[in-house]
Amino acid sequence: MTLTVVGSINIDHVIRLPQFPRPGETLTGSDYRIVPGGKGANQAVAAARAGAATRFIACVGDDALARSLVEGFAADGIDVSAIDRMTGINTGVALIQVNGEGENTISLAAGANGRLTPEQLNRHSAGLSCEQLLLQLEIPLDTNIAAAGQAKAQGARVVLNPAPAQALPDALLSLVDLITPNETEAERLTGIAVHDDAGAAAAARVLHAKGIATVIITLGARGVWLSEQGQGRVIPGFKVEAVDTTAAGDTFNGALLAALQQQQPLEQAVRFAQAAAALSVTRPGAQTSIPDKTEITALLE
Ligand code: ADP
């Protein structure tokens, strides 16, 4: 077992609307679904479907949906032995609105994800003995710092998808080997707007200066800015008809680590991840939209 994801599990309530309601406005949507989500879960599912042996350290609540969520992860081939069921609290929830352009807004309640404390993590410290650790920001920050520290001390590559956007302490950033912000997250981390290549290069330089060897800024439909040791360039994405961009970044991250786990060189792994993410935006939902290795490979041929 060589890839460990530590992160969140959410139940997503997704409603499609012609446009986002303004404050005080009520709009009627066309479609409502309950689907599995959460950045940690989405990335674990994306990694597993893309072919990586994946262990997932996470917490769910004691609500009725939790059991079927975990069964779903197991059906995707994820090692679920470190997913704990917490009592007296709900599984995390995300309320997602998708507009006519396929853009989304998301409101979160952490629920059981907030119970994934450093003490809780310590029950599963064997799981941090891995080749790659993948983190996001929907669990307590102290837990991410503890996970990164323990995994790195055992020789793991520490990968951080710094989402949702927030400023981060050097205590975490200094432990990160590869970081994958989108444009908004890169700006929040560095104070530099990523509107063009010069902005991406400048933001990447700030992150390199924190000790992060590899910076990948995802640029939506444009692709990614890949920067190694300060040398950056755009790697264009795949042209597809976007229906719903929910989980594009999550799919990118999971598939990227799966490709790296399979010893693909970095740029080839980025192409693989972009193909996976492009497929995910052509379909509605979060985990429902994540492709498997066969589909990804077919798009790359
Ligand atoms: P996030 O979902 O975290 O905001 P991005 O929107 O930057 O992240 O998307 C992540 C990756 O998904 C991009 O780098 C790109 O490869 C792919 N992607 C996103 N949107 C599209 C799109 N409309 N068409 C094709 N690929 C896309």
mmCIF file of N, CA, C and O in Angstrom, residues 128 177 211 284:
data_model
loop_
_atom_site.group_PDB
_atom_site.id
_atom_site.type_symbol
_atom_site.label_atom_id
_atom_site.label_comp_id
_atom_site.label_asym_id
_atom_site.label_seq_id
_atom_site.Cartn_x
_atom_site.Cartn_y
_atom_site.Cartn_z
ATOM 1 N N LEU A 128 0.452 6.179 7.783
ATOM 2 C CA LEU A 128 1.271 7.292 7.288
ATOM 3 C C LEU A 128 2.642 6.818 6.815
ATOM 4 O O LEU A 128 3.447 7.618 6.342
ATOM 5 N N ASP A 177 6.075 18.769 -0.603
ATOM 6 C CA ASP A 177 6.965 18.568 -1.755
ATOM 7 C C ASP A 177 6.322 19.032 -3.057
ATOM 8 O O ASP A 177 7.009 19.481 -3.973
ATOM 9 N N GLY A 211 10.085 26.405 0.132
ATOM 10 C CA GLY A 211 10.723 25.086 0.168
ATOM 11 C C GLY A 211 9.975 24.020 -0.620
ATOM 12 O O GLY A 211 10.310 22.836 -0.551
ATOM 13 N N PRO A 284 -22.232 15.395 -14.724
ATOM 14 C CA PRO A 284 -22.660 16.067 -13.498
ATOM 15 C C PRO A 284 -22.137 15.379 -12.233
ATOM 16 O O PRO A 284 -21.836 14.180 -12.246
#
